[in-house]
Short mmCIF file of C-alpha atoms in Angstrom, two decimals:
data_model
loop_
_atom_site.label_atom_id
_atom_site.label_comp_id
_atom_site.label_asym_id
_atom_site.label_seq_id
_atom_site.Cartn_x
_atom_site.Cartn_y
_atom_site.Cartn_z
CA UNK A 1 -2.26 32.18 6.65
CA UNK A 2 -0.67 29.10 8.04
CA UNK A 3 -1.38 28.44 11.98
CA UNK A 4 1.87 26.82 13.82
CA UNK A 5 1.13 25.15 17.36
CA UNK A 6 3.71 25.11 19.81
CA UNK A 7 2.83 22.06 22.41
CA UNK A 8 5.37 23.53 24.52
CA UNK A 9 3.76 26.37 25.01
CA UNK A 10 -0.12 25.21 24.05
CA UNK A 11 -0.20 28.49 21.58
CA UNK A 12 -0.90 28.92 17.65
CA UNK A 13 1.00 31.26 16.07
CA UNK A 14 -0.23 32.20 12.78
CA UNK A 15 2.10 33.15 9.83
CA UNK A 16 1.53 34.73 6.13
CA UNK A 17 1.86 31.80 3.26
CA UNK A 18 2.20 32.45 -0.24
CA UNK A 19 -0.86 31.45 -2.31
CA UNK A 20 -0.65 28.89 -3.61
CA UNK A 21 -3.04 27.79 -6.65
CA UNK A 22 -3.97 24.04 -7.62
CA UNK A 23 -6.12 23.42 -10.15
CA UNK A 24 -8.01 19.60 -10.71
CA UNK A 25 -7.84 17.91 -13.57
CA UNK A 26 -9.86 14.67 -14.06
CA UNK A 27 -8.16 11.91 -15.83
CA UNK A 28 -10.99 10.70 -17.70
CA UNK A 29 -11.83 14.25 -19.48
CA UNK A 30 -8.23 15.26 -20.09
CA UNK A 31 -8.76 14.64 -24.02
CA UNK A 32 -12.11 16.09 -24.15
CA UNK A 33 -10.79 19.00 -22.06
CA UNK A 34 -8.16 20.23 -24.17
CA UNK A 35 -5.53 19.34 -21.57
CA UNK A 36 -1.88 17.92 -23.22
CA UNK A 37 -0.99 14.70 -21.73
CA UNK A 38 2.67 14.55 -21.32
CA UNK A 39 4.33 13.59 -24.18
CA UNK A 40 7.37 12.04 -23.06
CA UNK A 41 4.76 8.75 -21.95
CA UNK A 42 3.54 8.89 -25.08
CA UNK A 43 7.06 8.25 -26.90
CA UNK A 44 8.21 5.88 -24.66
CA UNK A 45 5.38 3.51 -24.81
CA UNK A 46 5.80 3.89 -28.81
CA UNK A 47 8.99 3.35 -28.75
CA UNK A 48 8.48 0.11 -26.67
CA UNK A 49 5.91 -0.87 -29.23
CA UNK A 50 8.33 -0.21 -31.83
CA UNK A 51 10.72 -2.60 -30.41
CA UNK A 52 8.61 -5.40 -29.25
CA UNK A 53 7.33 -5.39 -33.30
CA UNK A 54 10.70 -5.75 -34.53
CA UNK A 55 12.33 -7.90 -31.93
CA UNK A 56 9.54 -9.31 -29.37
CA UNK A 57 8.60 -12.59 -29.39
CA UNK A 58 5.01 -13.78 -31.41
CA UNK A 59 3.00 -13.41 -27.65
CA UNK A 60 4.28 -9.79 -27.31
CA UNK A 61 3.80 -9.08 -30.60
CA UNK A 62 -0.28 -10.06 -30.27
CA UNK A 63 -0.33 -8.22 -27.58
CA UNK A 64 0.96 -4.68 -29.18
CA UNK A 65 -1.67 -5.39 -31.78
CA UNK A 66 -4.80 -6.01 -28.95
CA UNK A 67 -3.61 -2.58 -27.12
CA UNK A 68 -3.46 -0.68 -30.41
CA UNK A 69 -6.96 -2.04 -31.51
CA UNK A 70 -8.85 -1.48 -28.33
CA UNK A 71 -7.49 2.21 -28.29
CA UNK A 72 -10.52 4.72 -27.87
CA UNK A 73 -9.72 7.68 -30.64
CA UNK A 74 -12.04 10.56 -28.77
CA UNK A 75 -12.30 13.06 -32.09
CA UNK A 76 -14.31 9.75 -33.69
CA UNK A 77 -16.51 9.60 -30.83
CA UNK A 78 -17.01 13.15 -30.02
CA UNK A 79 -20.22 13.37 -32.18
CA UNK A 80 -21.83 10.34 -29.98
CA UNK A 81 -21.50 11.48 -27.03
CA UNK A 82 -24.82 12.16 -26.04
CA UNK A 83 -25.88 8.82 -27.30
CA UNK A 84 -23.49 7.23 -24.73
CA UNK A 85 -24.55 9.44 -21.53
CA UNK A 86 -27.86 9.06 -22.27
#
């Protein structure tokens, strides 16, 4: 139900909604969750790596290779995750 004042006439009429469902998703767990992350961000950022190692310039080039090393792969640390929380 969705209630609808009328200042005019100081009522609230109220009104059938569809339901709608939402559903939360933290960012943080998506991987651990099972959730797909959109793929299309995925690509593009690849693609932009692609091209800054073939025709960036020696600073962007060190900096593709910083972002690749200090990504987290979650299947390697799935096993130590209750050393970590703890």
């Amino acid at each position: 139900m969705v209630g609808v004042y009328d200042k005019a006439t100081n009522t609230v009429t109220f009104r059938r909604a569809p339901l709608v469902r939402i559903n939360t998703v933290v960012k943080s767990l998506k991987d651990s969750r099972g959730v797909k992350e959109h793929d299309i961000s995925n690509r593009i950022m690849e693609a932009r790596n692609e091209l800054g190692e073939k025709f960036g310039n020696k600073k962007r080039k060190a900096q593709i290779r910083a972002e690749e090393r200090n990504k987290i792969n979650m299947d390697q640390i799935q096993g130590s995750a209750s050393i970590i929380s703890t």
